């Protein structure tokens, strides 16, 4: 549920950036993007083993904001927020496909297990029928 909410928020933010042109202003400077991605990945790696999702998200946002403002003090908080959302949108772009693929794999695995059970039951019934018939 939280993942779906985050995905919706990211898509909403992306559409706002495109309409307002804010994304193009920030993304013009490749240095901001490069450093922001490095910081994003560093923070993401540090929080992989957190247990509380809300805490994890809040802490990541706070750490990202602090690190970007420390590296680029000329940016406003709004610029940092827009940069973070742009990076998150780019990074999370392929995650929905991976999640969908994992759900499909899970369904196929369950169906395969069910088919194996059915096959064993049918083989058992076939053996019962064979044993009941006289050998010619």
mmCIF file with all atom_site columns, C-alpha atoms in Angstrom:
data_model
loop_
_atom_site.group_PDB
_atom_site.id
_atom_site.type_symbol
_atom_site.label_atom_id
_atom_site.label_alt_id
_atom_site.label_comp_id
_atom_site.label_asym_id
_atom_site.label_entity_id
_atom_site.label_seq_id
_atom_site.pdbx_PDB_ins_code
_atom_site.Cartn_x
_atom_site.Cartn_y
_atom_site.Cartn_z
_atom_site.occupancy
_atom_site.B_iso_or_equiv
_atom_site.pdbx_formal_charge
_atom_site.auth_seq_id
_atom_site.auth_comp_id
_atom_site.auth_asym_id
_atom_site.auth_atom_id
_atom_site.pdbx_PDB_model_num
ATOM 1   C CA . UNK A 1 1   ? 0.000  0.000   0.000   1.00 0.00 ? 1   UNK A CA 1
ATOM 2   C CA . UNK A 1 2   ? 2.811  2.392   0.861   1.00 0.00 ? 2   UNK A CA 1
ATOM 3   C CA . UNK A 1 3   ? 4.639  1.468   -2.346  1.00 0.00 ? 3   UNK A CA 1
ATOM 4   C CA . UNK A 1 4   ? 1.530  2.228   -4.390  1.00 0.00 ? 4   UNK A CA 1
ATOM 5   C CA . UNK A 1 5   ? 1.110  5.564   -2.622  1.00 0.00 ? 5   UNK A CA 1
ATOM 6   C CA . UNK A 1 6   ? 4.751  6.448   -3.215  1.00 0.00 ? 6   UNK A CA 1
ATOM 7   C CA . UNK A 1 7   ? 4.461  5.502   -6.895  1.00 0.00 ? 7   UNK A CA 1
ATOM 8   C CA . UNK A 1 8   ? 1.392  7.708   -7.289  1.00 0.00 ? 8   UNK A CA 1
ATOM 9   C CA . UNK A 1 9   ? 3.113  10.609  -5.541  1.00 0.00 ? 9   UNK A CA 1
ATOM 10  C CA . UNK A 1 10  ? 6.176  10.235  -7.752  1.00 0.00 ? 10  UNK A CA 1
ATOM 11  C CA . UNK A 1 11  ? 4.076  10.227  -10.925 1.00 0.00 ? 11  UNK A CA 1
ATOM 12  C CA . UNK A 1 12  ? 2.175  13.280  -9.704  1.00 0.00 ? 12  UNK A CA 1
ATOM 13  C CA . UNK A 1 13  ? 5.419  15.079  -8.936  1.00 0.00 ? 13  UNK A CA 1
ATOM 14  C CA . UNK A 1 14  ? 6.864  14.164  -12.342 1.00 0.00 ? 14  UNK A CA 1
ATOM 15  C CA . UNK A 1 15  ? 3.861  15.603  -14.156 1.00 0.00 ? 15  UNK A CA 1
ATOM 16  C CA . UNK A 1 16  ? 4.096  18.810  -12.138 1.00 0.00 ? 16  UNK A CA 1
ATOM 17  C CA . UNK A 1 17  ? 7.776  19.176  -13.011 1.00 0.00 ? 17  UNK A CA 1
ATOM 18  C CA . UNK A 1 18  ? 7.165  18.767  -16.708 1.00 0.00 ? 18  UNK A CA 1
ATOM 19  C CA . UNK A 1 19  ? 4.359  21.327  -16.728 1.00 0.00 ? 19  UNK A CA 1
ATOM 20  C CA . UNK A 1 20  ? 6.140  23.911  -14.631 1.00 0.00 ? 20  UNK A CA 1
ATOM 21  C CA . UNK A 1 21  ? 9.503  23.504  -16.318 1.00 0.00 ? 21  UNK A CA 1
ATOM 22  C CA . UNK A 1 22  ? 11.181 23.255  -12.919 1.00 0.00 ? 22  UNK A CA 1
ATOM 23  C CA . UNK A 1 23  ? 12.798 19.968  -13.807 1.00 0.00 ? 23  UNK A CA 1
ATOM 24  C CA . UNK A 1 24  ? 14.574 21.429  -16.831 1.00 0.00 ? 24  UNK A CA 1
ATOM 25  C CA . UNK A 1 25  ? 15.975 24.285  -14.748 1.00 0.00 ? 25  UNK A CA 1
ATOM 26  C CA . UNK A 1 26  ? 17.443 21.995  -12.116 1.00 0.00 ? 26  UNK A CA 1
ATOM 27  C CA . UNK A 1 27  ? 18.480 19.195  -14.434 1.00 0.00 ? 27  UNK A CA 1
ATOM 28  C CA . UNK A 1 28  ? 20.537 21.532  -16.628 1.00 0.00 ? 28  UNK A CA 1
ATOM 29  C CA . UNK A 1 29  ? 23.366 21.322  -14.173 1.00 0.00 ? 29  UNK A CA 1
ATOM 30  C CA . UNK A 1 30  ? 24.702 17.772  -14.469 1.00 0.00 ? 30  UNK A CA 1
ATOM 31  C CA . UNK A 1 31  ? 26.783 18.274  -11.357 1.00 0.00 ? 31  UNK A CA 1
ATOM 32  C CA . UNK A 1 32  ? 23.650 18.494  -9.217  1.00 0.00 ? 32  UNK A CA 1
ATOM 33  C CA . UNK A 1 33  ? 22.247 15.323  -10.748 1.00 0.00 ? 33  UNK A CA 1
ATOM 34  C CA . UNK A 1 34  ? 25.479 13.356  -10.480 1.00 0.00 ? 34  UNK A CA 1
ATOM 35  C CA . UNK A 1 35  ? 26.086 14.252  -6.843  1.00 0.00 ? 35  UNK A CA 1
ATOM 36  C CA . UNK A 1 36  ? 22.404 13.830  -5.947  1.00 0.00 ? 36  UNK A CA 1
ATOM 37  C CA . UNK A 1 37  ? 22.407 10.295  -7.380  1.00 0.00 ? 37  UNK A CA 1
ATOM 38  C CA . UNK A 1 38  ? 25.582 9.426   -5.467  1.00 0.00 ? 38  UNK A CA 1
ATOM 39  C CA . UNK A 1 39  ? 24.042 10.720  -2.248  1.00 0.00 ? 39  UNK A CA 1
ATOM 40  C CA . UNK A 1 40  ? 20.767 8.906   -2.995  1.00 0.00 ? 40  UNK A CA 1
ATOM 41  C CA . UNK A 1 41  ? 22.525 5.567   -3.487  1.00 0.00 ? 41  UNK A CA 1
ATOM 42  C CA . UNK A 1 42  ? 24.678 6.075   -0.384  1.00 0.00 ? 42  UNK A CA 1
ATOM 43  C CA . UNK A 1 43  ? 21.632 6.809   1.781   1.00 0.00 ? 43  UNK A CA 1
ATOM 44  C CA . UNK A 1 44  ? 19.688 3.952   0.202   1.00 0.00 ? 44  UNK A CA 1
ATOM 45  C CA . UNK A 1 45  ? 22.516 1.539   1.027   1.00 0.00 ? 45  UNK A CA 1
ATOM 46  C CA . UNK A 1 46  ? 22.666 2.753   4.641   1.00 0.00 ? 46  UNK A CA 1
ATOM 47  C CA . UNK A 1 47  ? 18.950 2.164   5.187   1.00 0.00 ? 47  UNK A CA 1
ATOM 48  C CA . UNK A 1 48  ? 18.470 -1.255  3.598   1.00 0.00 ? 48  UNK A CA 1
ATOM 49  C CA . UNK A 1 49  ? 18.072 -3.018  6.941   1.00 0.00 ? 49  UNK A CA 1
ATOM 50  C CA . UNK A 1 50  ? 15.634 -0.607  8.624   1.00 0.00 ? 50  UNK A CA 1
ATOM 51  C CA . UNK A 1 51  ? 12.487 -2.214  10.024  1.00 0.00 ? 51  UNK A CA 1
ATOM 52  C CA . UNK A 1 52  ? 10.007 0.689   10.219  1.00 0.00 ? 52  UNK A CA 1
ATOM 53  C CA . UNK A 1 53  ? 9.053  2.006   6.773   1.00 0.00 ? 53  UNK A CA 1
ATOM 54  C CA . UNK A 1 54  ? 7.790  5.422   7.892   1.00 0.00 ? 54  UNK A CA 1
ATOM 55  C CA . UNK A 1 55  ? 10.969 6.036   9.875   1.00 0.00 ? 55  UNK A CA 1
ATOM 56  C CA . UNK A 1 56  ? 13.053 4.842   6.978   1.00 0.00 ? 56  UNK A CA 1
ATOM 57  C CA . UNK A 1 57  ? 11.419 7.196   4.466   1.00 0.00 ? 57  UNK A CA 1
ATOM 58  C CA . UNK A 1 58  ? 11.549 10.205  6.758   1.00 0.00 ? 58  UNK A CA 1
ATOM 59  C CA . UNK A 1 59  ? 15.169 9.615   7.631   1.00 0.00 ? 59  UNK A CA 1
ATOM 60  C CA . UNK A 1 60  ? 16.164 9.162   3.997   1.00 0.00 ? 60  UNK A CA 1
ATOM 61  C CA . UNK A 1 61  ? 14.491 12.413  3.004   1.00 0.00 ? 61  UNK A CA 1
ATOM 62  C CA . UNK A 1 62  ? 16.113 14.302  5.868   1.00 0.00 ? 62  UNK A CA 1
ATOM 63  C CA . UNK A 1 63  ? 19.563 12.873  5.188   1.00 0.00 ? 63  UNK A CA 1
ATOM 64  C CA . UNK A 1 64  ? 19.259 13.543  1.459   1.00 0.00 ? 64  UNK A CA 1
ATOM 65  C CA . UNK A 1 65  ? 18.200 17.153  2.070   1.00 0.00 ? 65  UNK A CA 1
ATOM 66  C CA . UNK A 1 66  ? 21.042 17.751  4.528   1.00 0.00 ? 66  UNK A CA 1
ATOM 67  C CA . UNK A 1 67  ? 23.667 16.196  2.266   1.00 0.00 ? 67  UNK A CA 1
ATOM 68  C CA . UNK A 1 68  ? 22.556 18.124  -0.836  1.00 0.00 ? 68  UNK A CA 1
ATOM 69  C CA . UNK A 1 69  ? 22.375 21.435  1.033   1.00 0.00 ? 69  UNK A CA 1
ATOM 70  C CA . UNK A 1 70  ? 25.821 20.787  2.496   1.00 0.00 ? 70  UNK A CA 1
ATOM 71  C CA . UNK A 1 71  ? 27.257 20.063  -0.958  1.00 0.00 ? 71  UNK A CA 1
ATOM 72  C CA . UNK A 1 72  ? 25.324 22.831  -2.769  1.00 0.00 ? 72  UNK A CA 1
ATOM 73  C CA . UNK A 1 73  ? 24.437 25.593  -0.264  1.00 0.00 ? 73  UNK A CA 1
ATOM 74  C CA . UNK A 1 74  ? 23.235 27.850  -3.098  1.00 0.00 ? 74  UNK A CA 1
ATOM 75  C CA . UNK A 1 75  ? 20.140 25.657  -3.608  1.00 0.00 ? 75  UNK A CA 1
ATOM 76  C CA . UNK A 1 76  ? 16.888 26.531  -1.879  1.00 0.00 ? 76  UNK A CA 1
ATOM 77  C CA . UNK A 1 77  ? 14.876 23.918  0.002   1.00 0.00 ? 77  UNK A CA 1
ATOM 78  C CA . UNK A 1 78  ? 12.374 23.908  -2.861  1.00 0.00 ? 78  UNK A CA 1
ATOM 79  C CA . UNK A 1 79  ? 15.205 23.180  -5.330  1.00 0.00 ? 79  UNK A CA 1
ATOM 80  C CA . UNK A 1 80  ? 16.391 20.313  -3.141  1.00 0.00 ? 80  UNK A CA 1
ATOM 81  C CA . UNK A 1 81  ? 12.862 18.906  -2.913  1.00 0.00 ? 81  UNK A CA 1
ATOM 82  C CA . UNK A 1 82  ? 12.443 19.099  -6.684  1.00 0.00 ? 82  UNK A CA 1
ATOM 83  C CA . UNK A 1 83  ? 15.837 17.516  -7.255  1.00 0.00 ? 83  UNK A CA 1
ATOM 84  C CA . UNK A 1 84  ? 15.054 14.693  -4.825  1.00 0.00 ? 84  UNK A CA 1
ATOM 85  C CA . UNK A 1 85  ? 11.728 13.990  -6.491  1.00 0.00 ? 85  UNK A CA 1
ATOM 86  C CA . UNK A 1 86  ? 13.316 14.010  -9.940  1.00 0.00 ? 86  UNK A CA 1
ATOM 87  C CA . UNK A 1 87  ? 16.012 11.559  -8.815  1.00 0.00 ? 87  UNK A CA 1
ATOM 88  C CA . UNK A 1 88  ? 13.434 9.350   -7.085  1.00 0.00 ? 88  UNK A CA 1
ATOM 89  C CA . UNK A 1 89  ? 11.273 9.309   -10.205 1.00 0.00 ? 89  UNK A CA 1
ATOM 90  C CA . UNK A 1 90  ? 14.205 8.332   -12.395 1.00 0.00 ? 90  UNK A CA 1
ATOM 91  C CA . UNK A 1 91  ? 15.481 5.652   -10.027 1.00 0.00 ? 91  UNK A CA 1
ATOM 92  C CA . UNK A 1 92  ? 12.058 4.180   -9.274  1.00 0.00 ? 92  UNK A CA 1
ATOM 93  C CA . UNK A 1 93  ? 11.036 4.143   -12.923 1.00 0.00 ? 93  UNK A CA 1
ATOM 94  C CA . UNK A 1 94  ? 11.874 0.475   -13.485 1.00 0.00 ? 94  UNK A CA 1
ATOM 95  C CA . UNK A 1 95  ? 10.882 -0.786  -10.046 1.00 0.00 ? 95  UNK A CA 1
ATOM 96  C CA . UNK A 1 96  ? 7.184  -1.108  -10.920 1.00 0.00 ? 96  UNK A CA 1
ATOM 97  C CA . UNK A 1 97  ? 8.050  -3.506  -13.741 1.00 0.00 ? 97  UNK A CA 1
ATOM 98  C CA . UNK A 1 98  ? 10.195 -5.587  -11.388 1.00 0.00 ? 98  UNK A CA 1
ATOM 99  C CA . UNK A 1 99  ? 7.384  -5.723  -8.828  1.00 0.00 ? 99  UNK A CA 1
ATOM 100 C CA . UNK A 1 100 ? 4.894  -6.784  -11.512 1.00 0.00 ? 100 UNK A CA 1
ATOM 101 C CA . UNK A 1 101 ? 7.305  -9.459  -12.751 1.00 0.00 ? 101 UNK A CA 1
ATOM 102 C CA . UNK A 1 102 ? 7.802  -10.809 -9.241  1.00 0.00 ? 102 UNK A CA 1
ATOM 103 C CA . UNK A 1 103 ? 4.031  -11.036 -8.769  1.00 0.00 ? 103 UNK A CA 1
ATOM 104 C CA . UNK A 1 104 ? 3.709  -12.956 -12.041 1.00 0.00 ? 104 UNK A CA 1
ATOM 105 C CA . UNK A 1 105 ? 6.527  -15.292 -11.013 1.00 0.00 ? 105 UNK A CA 1
ATOM 106 C CA . UNK A 1 106 ? 4.797  -15.884 -7.664  1.00 0.00 ? 106 UNK A CA 1
ATOM 107 C CA . UNK A 1 107 ? 1.505  -16.723 -9.398  1.00 0.00 ? 107 UNK A CA 1
ATOM 108 C CA . UNK A 1 108 ? 3.236  -19.068 -11.836 1.00 0.00 ? 108 UNK A CA 1
ATOM 109 C CA . UNK A 1 109 ? 5.077  -20.795 -8.993  1.00 0.00 ? 109 UNK A CA 1
ATOM 110 C CA . UNK A 1 110 ? 1.816  -21.337 -7.105  1.00 0.00 ? 110 UNK A CA 1
ATOM 111 C CA . UNK A 1 111 ? 0.104  -22.655 -10.236 1.00 0.00 ? 111 UNK A CA 1
ATOM 112 C CA . UNK A 1 112 ? 3.043  -24.974 -10.903 1.00 0.00 ? 112 UNK A CA 1
ATOM 113 C CA . UNK A 1 113 ? 2.800  -26.340 -7.349  1.00 0.00 ? 113 UNK A CA 1
ATOM 114 C CA . UNK A 1 114 ? -0.930 -26.925 -7.774  1.00 0.00 ? 114 UNK A CA 1
ATOM 115 C CA . UNK A 1 115 ? -0.358 -28.723 -11.068 1.00 0.00 ? 115 UNK A CA 1
ATOM 116 C CA . UNK A 1 116 ? 2.280  -30.955 -9.472  1.00 0.00 ? 116 UNK A CA 1
ATOM 117 C CA . UNK A 1 117 ? -0.158 -31.926 -6.713  1.00 0.00 ? 117 UNK A CA 1
ATOM 118 C CA . UNK A 1 118 ? -2.873 -32.651 -9.288  1.00 0.00 ? 118 UNK A CA 1
ATOM 119 C CA . UNK A 1 119 ? -0.415 -34.724 -11.314 1.00 0.00 ? 119 UNK A CA 1
ATOM 120 C CA . UNK A 1 120 ? 0.530  -36.786 -8.248  1.00 0.00 ? 120 UNK A CA 1
ATOM 121 C CA . UNK A 1 121 ? -3.153 -37.354 -7.446  1.00 0.00 ? 121 UNK A CA 1
ATOM 122 C CA . UNK A 1 122 ? -3.896 -38.459 -11.010 1.00 0.00 ? 122 UNK A CA 1
ATOM 123 C CA . UNK A 1 123 ? -0.894 -40.814 -11.042 1.00 0.00 ? 123 UNK A CA 1
ATOM 124 C CA . UNK A 1 124 ? -2.081 -42.292 -7.752  1.00 0.00 ? 124 UNK A CA 1
ATOM 125 C CA . UNK A 1 125 ? -5.577 -42.838 -9.154  1.00 0.00 ? 125 UNK A CA 1
ATOM 126 C CA . UNK A 1 126 ? -4.111 -44.373 -12.311 1.00 0.00 ? 126 UNK A CA 1
ATOM 127 C CA . UNK A 1 127 ? -2.029 -46.781 -10.227 1.00 0.00 ? 127 UNK A CA 1
ATOM 128 C CA . UNK A 1 128 ? -5.138 -47.719 -8.214  1.00 0.00 ? 128 UNK A CA 1
ATOM 129 C CA . UNK A 1 129 ? -7.044 -48.436 -11.434 1.00 0.00 ? 129 UNK A CA 1
ATOM 130 C CA . UNK A 1 130 ? -4.132 -50.477 -12.803 1.00 0.00 ? 130 UNK A CA 1
ATOM 131 C CA . UNK A 1 131 ? -3.921 -52.532 -9.621  1.00 0.00 ? 131 UNK A CA 1
ATOM 132 C CA . UNK A 1 132 ? -7.674 -53.202 -9.670  1.00 0.00 ? 132 UNK A CA 1
ATOM 133 C CA . UNK A 1 133 ? -7.633 -54.484 -13.248 1.00 0.00 ? 133 UNK A CA 1
ATOM 134 C CA . UNK A 1 134 ? -6.602 -58.077 -13.871 1.00 0.00 ? 134 UNK A CA 1
ATOM 135 C CA . UNK A 1 135 ? -3.252 -58.595 -15.554 1.00 0.00 ? 135 UNK A CA 1
ATOM 136 C CA . UNK A 1 136 ? -3.683 -60.135 -19.005 1.00 0.00 ? 136 UNK A CA 1
#
